[in-house]
XYZ file of C-alpha atoms in Angstrom:
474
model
C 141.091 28.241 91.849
C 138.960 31.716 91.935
C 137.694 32.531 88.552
C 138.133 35.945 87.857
C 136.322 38.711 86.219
C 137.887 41.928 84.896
C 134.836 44.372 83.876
C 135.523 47.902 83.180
C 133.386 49.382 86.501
C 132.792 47.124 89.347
C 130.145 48.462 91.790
C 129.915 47.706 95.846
C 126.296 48.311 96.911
C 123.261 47.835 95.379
C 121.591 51.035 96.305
C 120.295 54.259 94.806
C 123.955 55.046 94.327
C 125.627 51.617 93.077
C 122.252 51.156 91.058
C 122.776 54.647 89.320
C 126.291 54.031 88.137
C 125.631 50.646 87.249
C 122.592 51.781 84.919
C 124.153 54.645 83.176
C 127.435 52.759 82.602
C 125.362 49.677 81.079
C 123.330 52.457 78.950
C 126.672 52.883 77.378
C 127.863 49.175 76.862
C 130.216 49.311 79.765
C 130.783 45.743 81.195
C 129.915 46.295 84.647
C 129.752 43.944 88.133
C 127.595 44.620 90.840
C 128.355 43.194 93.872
C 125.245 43.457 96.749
C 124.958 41.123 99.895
C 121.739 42.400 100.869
C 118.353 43.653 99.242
C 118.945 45.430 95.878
C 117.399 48.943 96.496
C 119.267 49.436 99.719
C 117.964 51.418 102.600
C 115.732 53.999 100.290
C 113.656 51.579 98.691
C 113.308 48.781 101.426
C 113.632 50.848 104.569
C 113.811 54.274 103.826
C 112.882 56.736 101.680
C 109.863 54.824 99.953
C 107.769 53.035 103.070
C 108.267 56.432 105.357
C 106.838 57.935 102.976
C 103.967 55.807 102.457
C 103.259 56.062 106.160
C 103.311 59.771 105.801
C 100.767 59.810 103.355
C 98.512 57.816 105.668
C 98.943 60.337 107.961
C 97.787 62.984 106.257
C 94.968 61.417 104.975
C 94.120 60.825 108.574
C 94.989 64.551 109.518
C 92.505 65.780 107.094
C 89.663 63.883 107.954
C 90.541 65.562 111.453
C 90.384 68.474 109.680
C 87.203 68.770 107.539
C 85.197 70.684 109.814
C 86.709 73.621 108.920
C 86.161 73.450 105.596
C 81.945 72.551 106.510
C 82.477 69.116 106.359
C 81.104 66.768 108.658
C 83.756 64.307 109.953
C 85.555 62.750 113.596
C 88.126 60.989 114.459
C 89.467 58.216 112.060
C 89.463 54.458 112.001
C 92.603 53.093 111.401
C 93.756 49.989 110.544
C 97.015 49.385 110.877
C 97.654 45.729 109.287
C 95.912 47.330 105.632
C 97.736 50.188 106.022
C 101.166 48.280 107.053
C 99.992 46.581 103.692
C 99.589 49.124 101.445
C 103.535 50.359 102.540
C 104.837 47.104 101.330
C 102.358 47.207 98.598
C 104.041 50.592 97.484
C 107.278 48.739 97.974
C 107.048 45.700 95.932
C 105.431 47.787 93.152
C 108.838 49.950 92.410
C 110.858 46.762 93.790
C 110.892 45.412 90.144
C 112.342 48.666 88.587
C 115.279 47.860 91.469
C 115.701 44.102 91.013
C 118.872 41.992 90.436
C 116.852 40.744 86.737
C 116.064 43.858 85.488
C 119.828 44.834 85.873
C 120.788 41.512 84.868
C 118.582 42.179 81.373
C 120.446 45.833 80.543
C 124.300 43.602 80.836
C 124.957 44.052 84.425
C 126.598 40.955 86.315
C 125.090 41.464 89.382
C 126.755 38.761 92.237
C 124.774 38.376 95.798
C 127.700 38.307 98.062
C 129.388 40.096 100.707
C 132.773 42.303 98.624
C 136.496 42.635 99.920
C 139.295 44.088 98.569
C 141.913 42.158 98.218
C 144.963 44.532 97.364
C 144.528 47.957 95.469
C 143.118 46.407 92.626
C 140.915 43.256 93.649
C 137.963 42.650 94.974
C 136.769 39.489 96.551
C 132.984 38.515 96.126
C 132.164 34.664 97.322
C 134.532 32.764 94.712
C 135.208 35.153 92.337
C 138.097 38.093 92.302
C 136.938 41.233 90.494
C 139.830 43.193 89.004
C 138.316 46.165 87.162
C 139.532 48.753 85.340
C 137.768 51.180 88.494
C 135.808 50.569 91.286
C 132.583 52.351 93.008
C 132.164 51.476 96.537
C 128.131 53.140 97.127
C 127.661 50.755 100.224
C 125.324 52.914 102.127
C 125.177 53.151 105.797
C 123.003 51.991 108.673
C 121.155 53.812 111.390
C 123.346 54.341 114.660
C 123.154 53.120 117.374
C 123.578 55.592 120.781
C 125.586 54.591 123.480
C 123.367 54.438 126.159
C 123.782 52.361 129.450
C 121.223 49.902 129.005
C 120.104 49.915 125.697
C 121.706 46.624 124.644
C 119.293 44.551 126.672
C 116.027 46.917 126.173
C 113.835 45.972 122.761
C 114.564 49.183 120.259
C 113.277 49.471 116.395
C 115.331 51.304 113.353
C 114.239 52.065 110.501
C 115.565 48.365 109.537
C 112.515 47.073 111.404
C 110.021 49.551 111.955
C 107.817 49.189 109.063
C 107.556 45.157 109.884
C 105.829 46.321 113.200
C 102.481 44.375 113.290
C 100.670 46.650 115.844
C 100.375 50.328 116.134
C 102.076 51.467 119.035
C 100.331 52.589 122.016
C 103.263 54.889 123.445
C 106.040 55.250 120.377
C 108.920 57.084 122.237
C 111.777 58.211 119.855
C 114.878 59.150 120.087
C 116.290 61.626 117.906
C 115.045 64.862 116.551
C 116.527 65.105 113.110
C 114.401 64.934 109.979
C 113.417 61.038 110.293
C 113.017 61.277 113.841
C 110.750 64.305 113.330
C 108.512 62.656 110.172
C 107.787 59.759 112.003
C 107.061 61.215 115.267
C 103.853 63.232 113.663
C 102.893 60.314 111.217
C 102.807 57.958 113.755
C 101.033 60.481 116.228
C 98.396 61.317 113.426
C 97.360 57.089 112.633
C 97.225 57.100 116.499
C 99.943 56.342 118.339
C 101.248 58.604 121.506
C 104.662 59.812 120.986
C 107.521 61.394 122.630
C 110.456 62.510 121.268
C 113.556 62.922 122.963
C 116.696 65.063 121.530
C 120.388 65.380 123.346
C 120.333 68.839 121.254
C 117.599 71.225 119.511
C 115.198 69.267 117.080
C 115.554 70.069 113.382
C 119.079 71.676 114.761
C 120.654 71.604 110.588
C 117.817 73.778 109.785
C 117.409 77.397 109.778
C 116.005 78.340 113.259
C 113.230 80.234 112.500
C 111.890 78.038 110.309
C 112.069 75.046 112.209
C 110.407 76.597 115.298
C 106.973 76.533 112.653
C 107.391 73.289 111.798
C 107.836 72.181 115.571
C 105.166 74.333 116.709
C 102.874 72.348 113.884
C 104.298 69.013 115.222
C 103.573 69.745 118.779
C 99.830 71.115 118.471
C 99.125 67.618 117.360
C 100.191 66.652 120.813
C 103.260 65.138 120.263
C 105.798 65.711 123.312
C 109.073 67.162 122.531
C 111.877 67.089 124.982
C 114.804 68.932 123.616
C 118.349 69.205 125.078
C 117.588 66.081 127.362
C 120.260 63.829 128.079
C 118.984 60.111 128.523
C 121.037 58.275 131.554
C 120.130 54.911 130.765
C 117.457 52.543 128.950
C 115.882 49.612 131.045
C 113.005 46.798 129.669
C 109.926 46.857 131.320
C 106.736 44.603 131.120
C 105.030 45.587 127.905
C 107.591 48.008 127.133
C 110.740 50.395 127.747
C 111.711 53.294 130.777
C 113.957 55.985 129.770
C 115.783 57.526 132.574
C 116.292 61.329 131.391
C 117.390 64.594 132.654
C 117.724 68.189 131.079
C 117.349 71.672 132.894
C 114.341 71.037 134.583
C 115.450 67.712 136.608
C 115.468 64.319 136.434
C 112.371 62.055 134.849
C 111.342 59.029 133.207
C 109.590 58.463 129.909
C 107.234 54.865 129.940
C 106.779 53.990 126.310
C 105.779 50.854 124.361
C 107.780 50.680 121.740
C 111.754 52.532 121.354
C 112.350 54.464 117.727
C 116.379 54.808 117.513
C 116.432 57.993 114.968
C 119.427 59.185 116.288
C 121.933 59.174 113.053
C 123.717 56.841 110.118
C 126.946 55.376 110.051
C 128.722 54.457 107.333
C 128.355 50.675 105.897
C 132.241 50.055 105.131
C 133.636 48.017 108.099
C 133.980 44.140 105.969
C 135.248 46.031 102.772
C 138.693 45.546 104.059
C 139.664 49.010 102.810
C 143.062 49.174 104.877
C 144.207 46.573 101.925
C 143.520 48.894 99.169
C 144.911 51.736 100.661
C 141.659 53.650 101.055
C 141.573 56.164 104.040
C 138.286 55.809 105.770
C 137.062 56.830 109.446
C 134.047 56.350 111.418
C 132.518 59.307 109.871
C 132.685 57.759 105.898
C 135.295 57.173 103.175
C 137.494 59.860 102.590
C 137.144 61.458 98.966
C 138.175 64.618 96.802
C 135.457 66.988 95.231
C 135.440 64.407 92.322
C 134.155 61.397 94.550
C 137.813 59.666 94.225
C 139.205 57.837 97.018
C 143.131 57.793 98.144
C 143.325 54.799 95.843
C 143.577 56.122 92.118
C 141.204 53.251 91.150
C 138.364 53.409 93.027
C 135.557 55.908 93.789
C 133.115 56.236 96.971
C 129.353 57.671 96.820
C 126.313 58.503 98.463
C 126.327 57.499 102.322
C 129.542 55.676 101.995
C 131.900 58.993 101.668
C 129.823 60.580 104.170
C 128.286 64.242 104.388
C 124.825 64.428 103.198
C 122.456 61.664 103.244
C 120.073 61.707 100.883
C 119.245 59.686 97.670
C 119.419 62.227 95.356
C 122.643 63.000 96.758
C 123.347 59.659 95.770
C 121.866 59.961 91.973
C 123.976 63.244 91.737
C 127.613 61.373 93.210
C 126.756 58.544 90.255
C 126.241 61.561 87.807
C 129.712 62.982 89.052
C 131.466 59.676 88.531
C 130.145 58.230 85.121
C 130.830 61.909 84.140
C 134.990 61.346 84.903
C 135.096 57.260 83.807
C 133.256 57.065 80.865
C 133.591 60.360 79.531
C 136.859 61.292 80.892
C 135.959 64.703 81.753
C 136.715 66.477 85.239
C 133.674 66.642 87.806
C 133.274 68.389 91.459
C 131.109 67.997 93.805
C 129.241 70.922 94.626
C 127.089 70.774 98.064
C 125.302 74.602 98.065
C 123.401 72.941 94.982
C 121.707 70.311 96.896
C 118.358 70.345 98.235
C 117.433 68.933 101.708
C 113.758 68.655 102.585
C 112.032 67.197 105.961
C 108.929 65.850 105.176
C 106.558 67.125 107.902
C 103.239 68.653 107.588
C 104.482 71.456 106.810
C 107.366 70.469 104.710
C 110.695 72.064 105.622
C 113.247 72.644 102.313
C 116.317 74.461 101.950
C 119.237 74.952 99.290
C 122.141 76.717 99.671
C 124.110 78.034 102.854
C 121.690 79.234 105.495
C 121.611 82.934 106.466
C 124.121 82.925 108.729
C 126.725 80.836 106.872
C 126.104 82.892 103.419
C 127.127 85.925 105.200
C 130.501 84.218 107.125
C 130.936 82.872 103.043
C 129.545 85.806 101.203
C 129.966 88.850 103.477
C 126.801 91.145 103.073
C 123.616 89.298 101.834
C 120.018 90.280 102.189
C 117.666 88.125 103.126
C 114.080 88.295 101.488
C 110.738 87.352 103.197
C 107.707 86.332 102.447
C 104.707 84.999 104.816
C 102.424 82.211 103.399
C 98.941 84.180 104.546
C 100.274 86.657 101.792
C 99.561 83.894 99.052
C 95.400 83.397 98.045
C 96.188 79.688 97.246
C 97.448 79.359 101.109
C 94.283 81.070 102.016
C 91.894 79.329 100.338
C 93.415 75.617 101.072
C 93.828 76.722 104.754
C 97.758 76.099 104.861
C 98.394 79.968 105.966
C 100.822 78.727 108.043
C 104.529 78.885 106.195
C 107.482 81.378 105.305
C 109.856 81.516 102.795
C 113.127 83.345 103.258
C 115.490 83.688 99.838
C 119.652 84.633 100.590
C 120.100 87.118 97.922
C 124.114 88.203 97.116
C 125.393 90.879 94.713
C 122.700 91.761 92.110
C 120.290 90.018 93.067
C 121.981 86.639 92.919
C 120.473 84.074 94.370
C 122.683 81.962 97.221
C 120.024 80.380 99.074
C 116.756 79.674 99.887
C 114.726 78.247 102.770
C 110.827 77.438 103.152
C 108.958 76.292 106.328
C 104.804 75.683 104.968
C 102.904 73.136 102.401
C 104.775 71.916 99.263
C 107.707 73.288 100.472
C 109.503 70.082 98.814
C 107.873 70.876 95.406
C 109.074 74.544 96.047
C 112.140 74.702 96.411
C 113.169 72.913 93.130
C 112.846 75.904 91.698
C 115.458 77.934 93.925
C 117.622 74.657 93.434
C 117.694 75.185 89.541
C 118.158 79.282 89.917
C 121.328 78.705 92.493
C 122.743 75.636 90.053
C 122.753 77.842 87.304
C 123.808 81.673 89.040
C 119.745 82.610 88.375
C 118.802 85.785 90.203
C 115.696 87.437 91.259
C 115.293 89.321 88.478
C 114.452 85.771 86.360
C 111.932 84.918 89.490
C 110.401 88.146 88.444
C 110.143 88.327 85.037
C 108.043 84.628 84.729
C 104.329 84.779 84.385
C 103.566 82.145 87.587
C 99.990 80.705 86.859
C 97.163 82.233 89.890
C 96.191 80.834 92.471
C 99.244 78.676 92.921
C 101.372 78.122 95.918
C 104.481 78.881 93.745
C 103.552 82.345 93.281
C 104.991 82.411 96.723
C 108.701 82.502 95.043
C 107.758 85.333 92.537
C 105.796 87.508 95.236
C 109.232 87.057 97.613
C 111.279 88.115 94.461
C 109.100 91.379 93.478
C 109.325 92.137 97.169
C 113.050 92.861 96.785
C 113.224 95.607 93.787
C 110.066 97.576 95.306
C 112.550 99.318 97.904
C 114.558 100.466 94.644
C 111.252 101.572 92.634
C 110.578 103.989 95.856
C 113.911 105.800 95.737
C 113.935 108.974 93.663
C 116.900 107.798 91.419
C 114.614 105.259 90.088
C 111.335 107.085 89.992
C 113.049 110.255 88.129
C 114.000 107.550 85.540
C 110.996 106.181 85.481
C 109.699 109.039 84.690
C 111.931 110.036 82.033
C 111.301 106.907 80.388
C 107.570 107.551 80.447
C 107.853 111.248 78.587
C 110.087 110.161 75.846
C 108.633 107.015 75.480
């Protein structure tokens, strides 16, 4: 007979999402289950977000050794060797693996069970021999990279994320497919330790950001020599000694790319297919769980997070969804989810970060907005570093609110925190203004922008005459 278990939370997934609810409901004294088939971490820590990363930083080291003659310093073309540096991204891996790790959770009073989870009925999940019967129920099973339907592609070798970083060899000819923001970080970091790449996109690359700032991260990415073919349509995949053909064709005609080694960047899908959710009455599709603004499935009892219920991707997405969720179980107080708030950065050199609805969106949402500017060769830090090269572009609404904010140049990630906090809590430009922003700092970027958009209103003669009239009596 099944033993059974009846915690107050049981958790699905033992990623950045399932690990976040499990950890704050512990904190508390909750009796929780977490139930995780795979690696505890999930995609971010072992395939993700931590060794991509890593292998960006390589890059960049590599990239400015490439680069110290401007600066007067005598330098060439790198050495790089891939098997330390393949070593050092596991290295960086099994350091914050501990932090992630079925005994650590185990010590702060979290069953945690290495099986694969079921429901049962609307109130029951299956894990190995036991039946779970909690009080609720977090499914934060993550999802896995997709895979395309192209003819031919079954037989032909391909890498994922899943596998990449357990390549032993630097590619001679990487050839990706995909031009979103993985397919995009890996192209230049593998172009920049060596590699040739390609990249191949059925649409425009970067295609969620805003236009004009993607065009200066793509210009960046292809003046390292990394070929980008965008709105190209691949016909079919076929092995070949020593590597892969793609068979492609966009406005120009038909023509083959040669590569060594296939990159599948093209997407996630949702990791819910052996949860058995039909039994528990949970609506699902292809595209994720379904879920109200409070993260709450069609079954009263259970809850669905991070990749799982779909729309943005991202681990602090996931963080945020746990946030949402402890809020409403163990505090019984309402929660939405609220997307504008959310930052999402590509992590190319430069960065690419935006919060909030783009331009074009804010105005469909918000009617009239104006949209502030500010160029990166404006900003002595840029100029002095060398990393000119950037624009930031803030969606302003009525009085100065701030609605969005977008940034195409160095540190972008780092930057747009900032805008995140002023947008999460109604901020406008005035408070960008009014701080004292240290000199010469990238960030003075932001407060330069903000100034920008009261000097039309200190030129008018309304505001000079009071100006003025403030000045004599004061």
């Amino acid at each position: 007979m099944a033993k059974i278990l009846n915690p107050d939370i049981c958790v699905v997934g033992g990623g950045a999402a399932g690990l976040s609810v499990a950890a704050g409901a512990a904190a508390f004294g909750v009796p929780v289950v977490l139930v995780e088939r795979g690696r505890m971490g999930g995609d971010c820590l072992n395939f993700g977000c931590v060794p991509s990363k890593a292998l960006i930083a390589a890059g960049k080291h590599a990239q400015a050794i490439r680069a110290a003659g401007e600066f007067g310093i005598a330098a060439g073309e790198p050495v790089v060797d891939y098997e330390r540096l393949q070593a050092r991204v596991h290295a960086v891996i099994g350091a914050i693996a501990p932090h992630d790790s079925a005994e650590r959770f185990e010590s702060l009073g979290v069953k945690v069970i290495a099986d694969t989870a079921r429901f049962v009925d609307d109130r029951t999940v299956a894990a190995g021999d036991l039946l779970i019967r909690a009080r609720r129920f977090v499914i934060a099973t993550g999802s896995s990279p997709a895979i395309p339907a192209i003819p031919g592609l079954v037989e032909a070798p391909y890498l994922t994320n899943e596998t990449l970083f357990d390549l032993k060899r630097l590619p001679e000819h990487l050839v990706i497919v995909g031009a979103g923001a993985v397919g995009m970080e890996m192209a230049q970091a593998y172009r920049r330790i060596g590699a040739r790449v390609t990249v191949v996109e059925a649409g425009k690359a970067l295609s969620s950001s805003d236009p004009e700032l993607a065009a200066i991260v793509l210009e960046a990415v292809r003046a390292e020599d990394t070929v980008l073919h965008e709105q190209t349509a691949i016909l079919s995949v076929e092995r070949q000694a020593g590597g892969v053909r793609l068979l492609c064709e966009n406005a120009k005609g038909r023509f083959a790319v040669d590569g060594s080694d296939l990159l599948l960047a093209a997407g996630r899908v949702p990791n819910h297919a052996s949860l058995d959710l039909g039994a528990a009455g949970i609506r699902h599709d292809a595209k994720g769980i379904a879920v109200g603004t409070g993260m709450r499935t069609s079954n009263r009892r259970v809850y669905a997070i991070g990749d799982a219920a779909g729309g943005l991707q991202f681990t602090h997405v996931a963080s945020y969804h746990a946030r949402l969720v402890l809020q409403q179980i163990l505090f019984r107080m309402p929660a939405r989810e609220d997307r504008d708030i959310v930052p999402r950065v590509t992590f190319t050199d430069p960065e690419l970060a935006q919060v909030g609805p783009g331009e074009a969106e804010a105005r469909e949402k918000f009617g009239r907005v104006d949209v502030v500017r500010w160029d990166f060769s404006a900003n002595d830090r840029a100029r002095t570093d060398g990393l000119d090269r950037g624009l930031i572009k803030i969606t302003v609404g009525r009085r100065g609110r701030i609605i969005g904010a977008a940034i195409a140049g160095p540190g972008a990630g780092e930057m747009i925190n900032g805008f995140a906090f002023a947008i999460a809590n109604r901020l406008t430009l005035k408070h960008f203004r009014g701080y004292v922003a240290p000199y010469p700092t990238l960030s003075e970027i932001g407060k330069q922008a903000s100034i920008s958009y009261y000097a039309p209103m200190a030129r008018s003669p309304l505001v000079r005459s009071v100006i003025g009239m403030l000045r004599y009596f004061g």
